[in-house]
GROMACS .gro file of N, CA and C in nm:
model
  531
    1MET      N    1  10.866   4.584  13.112
    1MET     CA    2  10.875   4.647  12.982
    1MET      C    3  10.736   4.686  12.931
    2ARG      N    4  10.640   4.596  12.950
    2ARG     CA    5  10.505   4.622  12.905
    2ARG      C    6  10.444   4.739  12.983
    3GLN      N    7  10.472   4.749  13.110
    3GLN     CA    8  10.422   4.858  13.193
    3GLN      C    9  10.479   4.992  13.143
    4GLN      N   10  10.605   4.994  13.106
    4GLN     CA   11  10.668   5.117  13.055
    4GLN      C   12  10.603   5.161  12.925
    5THR      N   13  10.566   5.071  12.839
    5THR     CA   14  10.500   5.103  12.713
    5THR      C   15  10.365   5.166  12.739
    6LYS      N   16  10.290   5.110  12.835
    6LYS     CA   17  10.159   5.167  12.870
    6LYS      C   18  10.174   5.309  12.924
    7VAL      N   19  10.272   5.330  13.009
    7VAL     CA   20  10.295   5.464  13.067
    7VAL      C   21  10.336   5.560  12.956
    8LEU      N   22  10.423   5.516  12.866
    8LEU     CA   23  10.469   5.601  12.756
    8LEU      C   24  10.354   5.639  12.664
    9VAL      N   25  10.271   5.545  12.625
    9VAL     CA   26  10.157   5.571  12.538
    9VAL      C   27  10.057   5.662  12.608
   10SER      N   28  10.030   5.635  12.735
   10SER     CA   29   9.938   5.719  12.812
   10SER      C   30   9.991   5.862  12.822
   11SER      N   31  10.118   5.876  12.848
   11SER     CA   32  10.180   6.010  12.858
   11SER      C   33  10.170   6.084  12.724
   12LEU      N   34  10.193   6.013  12.617
   12LEU     CA   35  10.184   6.072  12.484
   12LEU      C   36  10.043   6.120  12.456
   13LEU      N   37   9.943   6.038  12.485
   13LEU     CA   38   9.804   6.075  12.463
   13LEU      C   39   9.763   6.195  12.547
   14VAL      N   40   9.802   6.196  12.674
   14VAL     CA   41   9.769   6.308  12.762
   14VAL      C   42   9.834   6.436  12.711
   15THR      N   43   9.958   6.426  12.669
   15THR     CA   44  10.029   6.543  12.616
   15THR      C   45   9.961   6.596  12.490
   16LEU      N   46   9.923   6.507  12.400
   16LEU     CA   47   9.854   6.549  12.277
   16LEU      C   48   9.721   6.616  12.308
   17VAL      N   49   9.645   6.559  12.400
   17VAL     CA   50   9.516   6.617  12.438
   17VAL      C   51   9.536   6.756  12.497
   18ILE      N   52   9.635   6.773  12.582
   18ILE     CA   53   9.660   6.903  12.643
   18ILE      C   54   9.706   7.005  12.538
   19LEU      N   55   9.797   6.962  12.451
   19LEU     CA   56   9.846   7.055  12.347
   19LEU      C   57   9.734   7.095  12.251
   20MET      N   58   9.658   6.999  12.203
   20MET     CA   59   9.550   7.030  12.109
   20MET      C   60   9.441   7.112  12.177
   21GLY      N   61   9.409   7.076  12.299
   21GLY     CA   62   9.309   7.154  12.374
   21GLY      C   63   9.355   7.297  12.393
   22GLY      N   64   9.483   7.314  12.426
   22GLY     CA   65   9.538   7.449  12.442
   22GLY      C   66   9.534   7.526  12.312
   23PHE      N   67   9.567   7.459  12.203
   23PHE     CA   68   9.564   7.524  12.072
   23PHE      C   69   9.424   7.573  12.038
   24PHE      N   70   9.325   7.484  12.050
   24PHE     CA   71   9.188   7.522  12.016
   24PHE      C   72   9.132   7.626  12.114
   25ALA      N   73   9.169   7.616  12.240
   25ALA     CA   74   9.124   7.716  12.337
   25ALA      C   75   9.184   7.853  12.304
   26SER      N   76   9.311   7.857  12.266
   26SER     CA   77   9.373   7.985  12.232
   26SER      C   78   9.310   8.044  12.106
   27GLN      N   79   9.277   7.960  12.008
   27GLN     CA   80   9.209   8.012  11.889
   27GLN      C   81   9.073   8.069  11.927
   28TRP      N   82   9.003   8.003  12.016
   28TRP     CA   83   8.871   8.052  12.058
   28TRP      C   84   8.885   8.186  12.130
   29TRP      N   85   8.973   8.195  12.228
   29TRP     CA   86   8.985   8.316  12.308
   29TRP      C   87   9.053   8.431  12.236
   30LEU      N   88   9.146   8.402  12.146
   30LEU     CA   89   9.223   8.508  12.082
   30LEU      C   90   9.169   8.549  11.944
   31VAL      N   91   9.089   8.463  11.881
   31VAL     CA   92   9.041   8.495  11.746
   31VAL      C   93   8.888   8.487  11.736
   32THR      N   94   8.832   8.369  11.759
   32THR     CA   95   8.689   8.348  11.736
   32THR      C   96   8.603   8.438  11.823
   33LYS      N   97   8.627   8.439  11.951
   33LYS     CA   98   8.545   8.519  12.044
   33LYS      C   99   8.558   8.669  12.015
   34PRO      N  100   8.680   8.723  11.996
   34PRO     CA  101   8.689   8.866  11.962
   34PRO      C  102   8.619   8.902  11.831
   35ILE      N  103   8.625   8.814  11.731
   35ILE     CA  104   8.556   8.844  11.605
   35ILE      C  105   8.405   8.849  11.628
   36HIS      N  106   8.351   8.753  11.703
   36HIS     CA  107   8.207   8.756  11.733
   36HIS      C  108   8.171   8.882  11.811
   37THR      N  109   8.257   8.925  11.901
   37THR     CA  110   8.231   9.047  11.978
   37THR      C  111   8.230   9.169  11.888
   38ILE      N  112   8.329   9.181  11.801
   38ILE     CA  113   8.339   9.297  11.711
   38ILE      C  114   8.218   9.303  11.618
   39ILE      N  115   8.183   9.190  11.559
   39ILE     CA  116   8.070   9.189  11.466
   39ILE      C  117   7.938   9.207  11.540
   40GLY      N  118   7.928   9.156  11.662
   40GLY     CA  119   7.808   9.174  11.743
   40GLY      C  120   7.780   9.321  11.774
   41GLN      N  121   7.883   9.404  11.771
   41GLN     CA  122   7.867   9.548  11.797
   41GLN      C  123   7.821   9.624  11.672
   42GLN      N  124   7.815   9.556  11.560
   42GLN     CA  125   7.775   9.618  11.434
   42GLN      C  126   7.627   9.585  11.407
   43ALA      N  127   7.543   9.684  11.416
   43ALA     CA  128   7.401   9.662  11.388
   43ALA      C  129   7.382   9.633  11.239
   44GLY      N  130   7.315   9.523  11.208
   44GLY     CA  131   7.287   9.489  11.070
   44GLY      C  132   7.390   9.399  11.005
   45LEU      N  133   7.478   9.341  11.085
   45LEU     CA  134   7.583   9.255  11.033
   45LEU      C  135   7.586   9.127  11.115
   46HIS      N  136   7.590   9.012  11.047
   46HIS     CA  137   7.587   8.883  11.115
   46HIS      C  138   7.686   8.786  11.052
   47VAL      N  139   7.749   8.705  11.135
   47VAL     CA  140   7.837   8.598  11.087
   47VAL      C  141   7.750   8.479  11.049
   48THR      N  142   7.760   8.434  10.923
   48THR     CA  143   7.687   8.315  10.882
   48THR      C  144   7.777   8.192  10.888
   49GLU      N  145   7.908   8.213  10.877
   49GLU     CA  146   8.002   8.103  10.886
   49GLU      C  147   8.140   8.160  10.920
   50MET      N  148   8.212   8.089  11.006
   50MET     CA  149   8.348   8.129  11.040
   50MET      C  150   8.434   8.004  11.051
   51LYS      N  151   8.551   8.012  10.992
   51LYS     CA  152   8.645   7.901  11.000
   51LYS      C  153   8.781   7.961  11.037
   52VAL      N  154   8.832   7.922  11.154
   52VAL     CA  155   8.962   7.970  11.199
   52VAL      C  156   9.061   7.856  11.186
   53MET      N  157   9.163   7.880  11.106
   53MET     CA  158   9.268   7.781  11.083
   53MET      C  159   9.401   7.841  11.127
   54PRO      N  160   9.504   7.761  11.139
   54PRO     CA  161   9.633   7.815  11.185
   54PRO      C  162   9.689   7.929  11.100
   55THR      N  163   9.660   7.929  10.969
   55THR     CA  164   9.716   8.032  10.882
   55THR      C  165   9.611   8.120  10.816
   56GLU      N  166   9.483   8.095  10.842
   56GLU     CA  167   9.379   8.170  10.773
   56GLU      C  168   9.253   8.177  10.858
   57VAL      N  169   9.181   8.289  10.842
   57VAL     CA  170   9.048   8.306  10.901
   57VAL      C  171   8.954   8.336  10.785
   58ARG      N  172   8.849   8.254  10.773
   58ARG     CA  173   8.748   8.274  10.669
   58ARG      C  174   8.617   8.310  10.734
   59LEU      N  175   8.559   8.419  10.686
   59LEU     CA  176   8.432   8.469  10.740
   59LEU      C  177   8.332   8.487  10.628
   60ASN      N  178   8.209   8.446  10.651
   60ASN     CA  179   8.097   8.479  10.563
   60ASN      C  180   8.008   8.572  10.643
   61LEU      N  181   7.979   8.688  10.587
   61LEU     CA  182   7.898   8.787  10.657
   61LEU      C  183   7.769   8.815  10.581
   62LYS      N  184   7.660   8.822  10.654
   62LYS     CA  185   7.530   8.861  10.601
   62LYS      C  186   7.509   9.006  10.641
   63ILE      N  187   7.482   9.090  10.543
   63ILE     CA  188   7.463   9.232  10.568
   63ILE      C  189   7.318   9.268  10.543
   64GLU      N  190   7.255   9.329  10.642
   64GLU     CA  191   7.118   9.374  10.627
   64GLU      C  192   7.116   9.508  10.554
   65PRO      N  193   7.004   9.540  10.488
   65PRO     CA  194   6.997   9.665  10.410
   65PRO      C  195   7.028   9.792  10.489
   66ALA      N  196   6.997   9.793  10.617
   66ALA     CA  197   7.017   9.914  10.697
   66ALA      C  198   7.164   9.938  10.737
   67TYR      N  199   7.250   9.840  10.718
   67TYR     CA  200   7.390   9.852  10.758
   67TYR      C  201   7.459   9.960  10.677
   68ASP      N  202   7.530  10.050  10.743
   68ASP     CA  203   7.602  10.160  10.677
   68ASP      C  204   7.736  10.108  10.626
   69PHE      N  205   7.730  10.033  10.518
   69PHE     CA  206   7.844   9.963  10.462
   69PHE      C  207   7.959  10.057  10.428
   70MET      N  208   7.931  10.165  10.359
   70MET     CA  209   8.037  10.252  10.309
   70MET      C  210   8.117  10.317  10.422
   71ASN      N  211   8.056  10.346  10.533
   71ASN     CA  212   8.127  10.411  10.643
   71ASN      C  213   8.179  10.315  10.748
   72GLN      N  214   8.105  10.210  10.777
   72GLN     CA  215   8.144  10.121  10.885
   72GLN      C  216   8.233  10.004  10.842
   73TYR      N  217   8.213   9.954  10.723
   73TYR     CA  218   8.285   9.833  10.682
   73TYR      C  219   8.437   9.851  10.675
   74PRO      N  220   8.490   9.961  10.620
   74PRO     CA  221   8.637   9.975  10.618
   74PRO      C  222   8.700   9.968  10.757
   75ARG      N  223   8.638  10.030  10.856
   75ARG     CA  224   8.691  10.023  10.994
   75ARG      C  225   8.676   9.883  11.050
   76LEU      N  226   8.563   9.819  11.020
   76LEU     CA  227   8.541   9.682  11.065
   76LEU      C  228   8.648   9.589  11.009
   77LEU      N  229   8.678   9.604  10.882
   77LEU     CA  230   8.779   9.520  10.817
   77LEU      C  231   8.915   9.538  10.885
   78ALA      N  232   8.951   9.660  10.919
   78ALA     CA  233   9.078   9.685  10.987
   78ALA      C  234   9.081   9.618  11.125
   79GLU      N  235   8.970   9.624  11.197
   79GLU     CA  236   8.963   9.558  11.329
   79GLU      C  237   8.973   9.406  11.316
   80LEU      N  238   8.906   9.351  11.216
   80LEU     CA  239   8.911   9.206  11.196
   80LEU      C  240   9.052   9.161  11.158
   81GLU      N  241   9.120   9.239  11.076
   81GLU     CA  242   9.258   9.205  11.039
   81GLU      C  243   9.350   9.208  11.160
   82GLN      N  244   9.326   9.302  11.249
   82GLN     CA  245   9.407   9.311  11.371
   82GLN      C  246   9.386   9.187  11.457
   83VAL      N  247   9.263   9.143  11.471
   83VAL     CA  248   9.233   9.023  11.550
   83VAL      C  249   9.292   8.899  11.483
   84ALA      N  250   9.282   8.891  11.351
   84ALA     CA  251   9.335   8.775  11.279
   84ALA      C  252   9.486   8.766  11.292
   85GLY      N  253   9.551   8.879  11.314
   85GLY     CA  254   9.695   8.880  11.333
   85GLY      C  255   9.769   8.835  11.209
   86TYR      N  256   9.854   8.735  11.223
   86TYR     CA  257   9.936   8.686  11.113
   86TYR      C  258   9.856   8.601  11.014
   87ARG      N  259   9.734   8.565  11.051
   87ARG     CA  260   9.653   8.479  10.964
   87ARG      C  261   9.595   8.562  10.849
   88LYS      N  262   9.585   8.499  10.733
   88LYS     CA  263   9.522   8.564  10.618
   88LYS      C  264   9.372   8.573  10.646
   89LEU      N  265   9.314   8.690  10.627
   89LEU     CA  266   9.171   8.709  10.650
   89LEU      C  267   9.099   8.710  10.516
   90THR      N  268   9.001   8.623  10.502
   90THR     CA  269   8.918   8.617  10.382
   90THR      C  270   8.774   8.639  10.425
   91VAL      N  271   8.714   8.748  10.376
   91VAL     CA  272   8.576   8.780  10.411
   91VAL      C  273   8.492   8.771  10.284
   92THR      N  274   8.384   8.695  10.292
   92THR     CA  275   8.289   8.683  10.182
   92THR      C  276   8.159   8.746  10.226
   93LEU      N  277   8.108   8.837  10.143
   93LEU     CA  278   7.982   8.905  10.174
   93LEU      C  279   7.868   8.826  10.111
   94ASP      N  280   7.769   8.790  10.192
   94ASP     CA  281   7.653   8.716  10.146
   94ASP      C  282   7.549   8.817  10.099
   95ASN      N  283   7.556   8.849   9.971
   95ASN     CA  284   7.468   8.949   9.912
   95ASN      C  285   7.334   8.895   9.865
   96GLY      N  286   7.328   8.767   9.842
   96GLY     CA  287   7.208   8.715   9.779
   96GLY      C  288   7.213   8.747   9.630
   97ARG      N  289   7.117   8.699   9.558
   97ARG     CA  290   7.115   8.721   9.413
   97ARG      C  291   7.016   8.831   9.380
   98LEU      N  292   7.064   8.929   9.306
   98LEU     CA  293   6.979   9.034   9.253
   98LEU      C  294   6.997   9.035   9.102
   99PRO      N  295   6.903   8.980   9.026
   99PRO     CA  296   6.920   8.971   8.880
   99PRO      C  297   6.952   9.105   8.814
  100ALA      N  298   6.890   9.212   8.861
  100ALA     CA  299   6.917   9.344   8.801
  100ALA      C  300   7.063   9.384   8.822
  101VAL      N  301   7.120   9.346   8.934
  101VAL     CA  302   7.258   9.381   8.964
  101VAL      C  303   7.355   9.285   8.895
  102ASP      N  304   7.319   9.159   8.881
  102ASP     CA  305   7.408   9.062   8.817
  102ASP      C  306   7.451   9.106   8.678
  103GLN      N  307   7.358   9.152   8.599
  103GLN     CA  308   7.390   9.195   8.463
  103GLN      C  309   7.479   9.320   8.467
  104ALA      N  310   7.448   9.413   8.555
  104ALA     CA  311   7.529   9.534   8.566
  104ALA      C  312   7.671   9.498   8.611
  105TRP      N  313   7.681   9.406   8.706
  105TRP     CA  314   7.813   9.365   8.755
  105TRP      C  315   7.895   9.299   8.645
  106ASP      N  316   7.830   9.216   8.563
  106ASP     CA  317   7.899   9.154   8.450
  106ASP      C  318   7.952   9.260   8.353
  107GLU      N  319   7.873   9.362   8.327
  107GLU     CA  320   7.916   9.469   8.237
  107GLU      C  321   8.029   9.552   8.296
  108LEU      N  322   8.033   9.563   8.425
  108LEU     CA  323   8.134   9.644   8.493
  108LEU      C  324   8.270   9.576   8.499
  109GLN      N  325   8.275   9.445   8.484
  109GLN     CA  326   8.399   9.369   8.501
  109GLN      C  327   8.514   9.418   8.414
  110PHE      N  328   8.489   9.444   8.287
  110PHE     CA  329   8.598   9.485   8.198
  110PHE      C  330   8.659   9.617   8.244
  111ALA      N  331   8.575   9.715   8.269
  111ALA     CA  332   8.625   9.846   8.313
  111ALA      C  333   8.697   9.836   8.447
  112LEU      N  334   8.645   9.753   8.535
  112LEU     CA  335   8.706   9.735   8.666
  112LEU      C  336   8.845   9.672   8.653
  113ARG      N  337   8.854   9.567   8.577
  113ARG     CA  338   8.984   9.501   8.558
  113ARG      C  339   9.084   9.593   8.489
  114GLU      N  340   9.036   9.670   8.392
  114GLU     CA  341   9.124   9.764   8.323
  114GLU      C  342   9.176   9.871   8.419
  115ALA      N  343   9.088   9.925   8.501
  115ALA     CA  344   9.128  10.028   8.597
  115ALA      C  345   9.229   9.973   8.697
  116LEU      N  346   9.209   9.850   8.743
  116LEU     CA  347   9.302   9.790   8.838
  116LEU      C  348   9.436   9.758   8.773
  117ALA      N  349   9.433   9.706   8.652
  117ALA     CA  350   9.557   9.668   8.584
  117ALA      C  351   9.642   9.790   8.549
  118THR      N  352   9.577   9.899   8.510
  118THR     CA  353   9.650  10.020   8.471
  118THR      C  354   9.670  10.117   8.587
  119LYS      N  355   9.614  10.082   8.703
  119LYS     CA  356   9.619  10.167   8.822
  119LYS      C  357   9.556  10.305   8.798
  120ARG      N  358   9.457  10.308   8.712
  120ARG     CA  359   9.380  10.430   8.686
  120ARG      C  360   9.248  10.417   8.761
  121TYR      N  361   9.257  10.434   8.891
  121TYR     CA  362   9.144  10.406   8.980
  121TYR      C  363   9.028  10.504   8.963
  122THR      N  364   9.054  10.620   8.905
  122THR     CA  365   8.945  10.716   8.883
  122THR      C  366   8.846  10.665   8.778
  123LEU      N  367   8.885  10.564   8.702
  123LEU     CA  368   8.792  10.506   8.604
  123LEU      C  369   8.681  10.426   8.672
  124ILE      N  370   8.706  10.378   8.793
  124ILE     CA  371   8.609  10.292   8.861
  124ILE      C  372   8.479  10.366   8.893
  125PRO      N  373   8.482  10.484   8.958
  125PRO     CA  374   8.355  10.552   8.984
  125PRO      C  375   8.281  10.591   8.856
  126GLU      N  376   8.357  10.629   8.754
  126GLU     CA  377   8.293  10.666   8.627
  126GLU      C  378   8.222  10.545   8.566
  127ALA      N  379   8.289  10.432   8.563
  127ALA     CA  380   8.230  10.310   8.506
  127ALA      C  381   8.110  10.265   8.588
  128LEU      N  382   8.121  10.270   8.719
  128LEU     CA  383   8.010  10.231   8.807
  128LEU      C  384   7.889  10.320   8.784
  129LYS      N  385   7.913  10.449   8.773
  129LYS     CA  386   7.803  10.543   8.748
  129LYS      C  387   7.735  10.513   8.615
  130ARG      N  388   7.814  10.492   8.511
  130ARG     CA  389   7.761  10.466   8.377
  130ARG      C  390   7.674  10.339   8.377
  131VAL      N  391   7.726  10.232   8.435
  131VAL     CA  392   7.652  10.105   8.438
  131VAL      C  393   7.528  10.116   8.526
  132ALA      N  394   7.541  10.182   8.641
  132ALA     CA  395   7.426  10.196   8.732
  132ALA      C  396   7.314  10.277   8.667
  133GLU      N  397   7.350  10.385   8.600
  133GLU     CA  398   7.247  10.466   8.534
  133GLU      C  399   7.181  10.389   8.420
  134LYS      N  400   7.259  10.312   8.346
  134LYS     CA  401   7.204  10.232   8.236
  134LYS      C  402   7.100  10.132   8.287
  135HIS      N  403   7.126  10.071   8.402
  135HIS     CA  404   7.036   9.969   8.458
  135HIS      C  405   6.940  10.024   8.563
  136LYS      N  406   6.939  10.157   8.578
  136LYS     CA  407   6.850  10.225   8.674
  136LYS      C  408   6.871  10.173   8.816
  137LEU      N  409   6.998  10.170   8.856
  137LEU     CA  410   7.037  10.126   8.990
  137LEU      C  411   7.092  10.243   9.069
  138THR      N  412   7.076  10.237   9.199
  138THR     CA  413   7.147  10.333   9.284
  138THR      C  414   7.287  10.278   9.305
  139TYR      N  415   7.380  10.366   9.334
  139TYR     CA  416   7.518  10.320   9.351
  139TYR      C  417   7.592  10.410   9.448
  140ASP      N  418   7.700  10.355   9.501
  140ASP     CA  419   7.792  10.432   9.584
  140ASP      C  420   7.927  10.364   9.573
  141VAL      N  421   8.032  10.441   9.582
  141VAL     CA  422   8.167  10.387   9.572
  141VAL      C  423   8.257  10.466   9.665
  142LYS      N  424   8.349  10.396   9.727
  142LYS     CA  425   8.445  10.457   9.818
  142LYS      C  426   8.576  10.380   9.802
  143MET      N  427   8.686  10.448   9.821
  143MET     CA  428   8.816  10.385   9.804
  143MET      C  429   8.907  10.426   9.918
  144ASP      N  430   8.989  10.331   9.964
  144ASP     CA  431   9.096  10.365  10.057
  144ASP      C  432   9.226  10.317   9.996
  145GLU      N  433   9.331  10.308  10.074
  145GLU     CA  434   9.462  10.271  10.018
  145GLU      C  435   9.471  10.126   9.972
  146ARG      N  436   9.374  10.042  10.011
  146ARG     CA  437   9.382   9.900   9.974
  146ARG      C  438   9.262   9.845   9.898
  147PHE      N  439   9.147   9.905   9.914
  147PHE     CA  440   9.025   9.847   9.857
  147PHE      C  441   8.935   9.951   9.794
  148VAL      N  442   8.849   9.903   9.703
  148VAL     CA  443   8.737   9.981   9.651
  148VAL      C  444   8.612   9.916   9.709
  149TYR      N  445   8.527   9.997   9.771
  149TYR     CA  446   8.402   9.950   9.830
  149TYR      C  447   8.289   9.999   9.740
  150MET      N  448   8.207   9.906   9.692
  150MET     CA  449   8.100   9.943   9.600
  150MET      C  450   7.968   9.886   9.648
  151GLN      N  451   7.864   9.962   9.618
  151GLN     CA  452   7.731   9.906   9.641
  151GLN      C  453   7.639   9.951   9.529
  152LEU      N  454   7.555   9.858   9.490
  152LEU     CA  455   7.453   9.881   9.390
  152LEU      C  456   7.319   9.846   9.452
  153GLY      N  457   7.218   9.926   9.426
  153GLY     CA  458   7.087   9.901   9.485
  153GLY      C  459   6.978   9.897   9.380
  154HIS      N  460   6.875   9.819   9.413
  154HIS     CA  461   6.760   9.807   9.324
  154HIS      C  462   6.637   9.774   9.407
  155LYS      N  463   6.539   9.861   9.403
  155LYS     CA  464   6.411   9.840   9.472
  155LYS      C  465   6.429   9.801   9.618
  156GLY      N  466   6.506   9.878   9.691
  156GLY     CA  467   6.524   9.855   9.834
  156GLY      C  468   6.622   9.746   9.871
  157GLN      N  469   6.677   9.677   9.774
  157GLN     CA  470   6.777   9.575   9.801
  157GLN      C  471   6.914   9.630   9.763
  158THR      N  472   7.014   9.594   9.841
  158THR     CA  473   7.149   9.646   9.817
  158THR      C  474   7.247   9.531   9.803
  159TRP      N  475   7.333   9.542   9.705
  159TRP     CA  476   7.438   9.445   9.676
  159TRP      C  477   7.571   9.516   9.699
  160ARG      N  478   7.660   9.453   9.773
  160ARG     CA  479   7.786   9.517   9.810
  160ARG      C  480   7.904   9.431   9.768
  161GLN      N  481   8.016   9.498   9.737
  161GLN     CA  482   8.135   9.427   9.696
  161GLN      C  483   8.259   9.504   9.739
  162VAL      N  484   8.363   9.432   9.780
  162VAL     CA  485   8.492   9.490   9.815
  162VAL      C  486   8.593   9.432   9.718
  163VAL      N  487   8.666   9.520   9.650
  163VAL     CA  488   8.762   9.478   9.549
  163VAL      C  489   8.901   9.528   9.591
  164PRO      N  490   8.998   9.438   9.598
  164PRO     CA  491   9.135   9.483   9.633
  164PRO      C  492   9.195   9.564   9.518
  165LEU      N  493   9.268   9.669   9.552
  165LEU     CA  494   9.334   9.750   9.450
  165LEU      C  495   9.451   9.677   9.388
  166GLU      N  496   9.518   9.596   9.466
  166GLU     CA  497   9.632   9.519   9.416
  166GLU      C  498   9.588   9.376   9.394
  167ILE      N  499   9.598   9.331   9.271
  167ILE     CA  500   9.562   9.193   9.238
  167ILE      C  501   9.687   9.109   9.251
  168ASP      N  502   9.677   9.001   9.326
  168ASP     CA  503   9.788   8.908   9.340
  168ASP      C  504   9.794   8.826   9.212
  169SER      N  505   9.890   8.857   9.124
  169SER     CA  506   9.895   8.793   8.993
  169SER      C  507   9.920   8.643   9.003
  170SER      N  508   9.986   8.597   9.110
  170SER     CA  509  10.010   8.454   9.124
  170SER      C  510   9.882   8.380   9.161
  171ASN      N  511   9.783   8.453   9.205
  171ASN     CA  512   9.660   8.393   9.254
  171ASN      C  513   9.538   8.453   9.184
  172GLU      N  514   9.559   8.510   9.065
  172GLU     CA  515   9.453   8.584   8.999
  172GLU      C  516   9.328   8.499   8.971
  173ALA      N  517   9.346   8.372   8.943
  173ALA     CA  518   9.232   8.286   8.914
  173ALA      C  519   9.140   8.272   9.035
  174GLU      N  520   9.194   8.292   9.155
  174GLU     CA  521   9.113   8.278   9.276
  174GLU      C  522   9.049   8.408   9.322
  175GLN      N  523   9.083   8.520   9.259
  175GLN     CA  524   9.025   8.647   9.301
  175GLN      C  525   8.875   8.645   9.280
  176ARG      N  526   8.801   8.673   9.387
  176ARG     CA  527   8.655   8.673   9.378
  176ARG      C  528   8.605   8.815   9.388
  177TYR      N  529   8.571   8.871   9.276
  177TYR     CA  530   8.504   9.002   9.276
  177TYR      C  531   8.426   9.019   9.152
   0.00000   0.00000   0.00000
């Protein structure tokens, strides 16, 4: 009887090790490695942190000033979502702190939220232009069917933000933009 218990426990442990090893290996080969490959092909973009979980992929990206954010990032985001598959993809851009931009961003919040809530998206470029000119910042804005891509610049430094067009009202407190 004691021998059977040892065999049963050993079998259970071996099975768990194989299953967990297979799970982590599949995450590495199917998600982590492809994401590193995709981002490695982007000049001026680096992963600072990545966490792959069964239902979510979280990425922190550092963007260098030379990176063509407005043209390359929307395609990059689509590729990353494809690799993430059924997992929720959360990307955080590591912009650093730019005091000149912080104040402008704070001023832009009301107009941005109003434009998103009323679905009057043409207000966003107008508001961005007004705030950028007031603070003597360079700016650019682009929109696709799901996101608004914005960048504000000051003295050679660029701050970038991606804002979803649809706000998840059940999760509004967690929206980071």
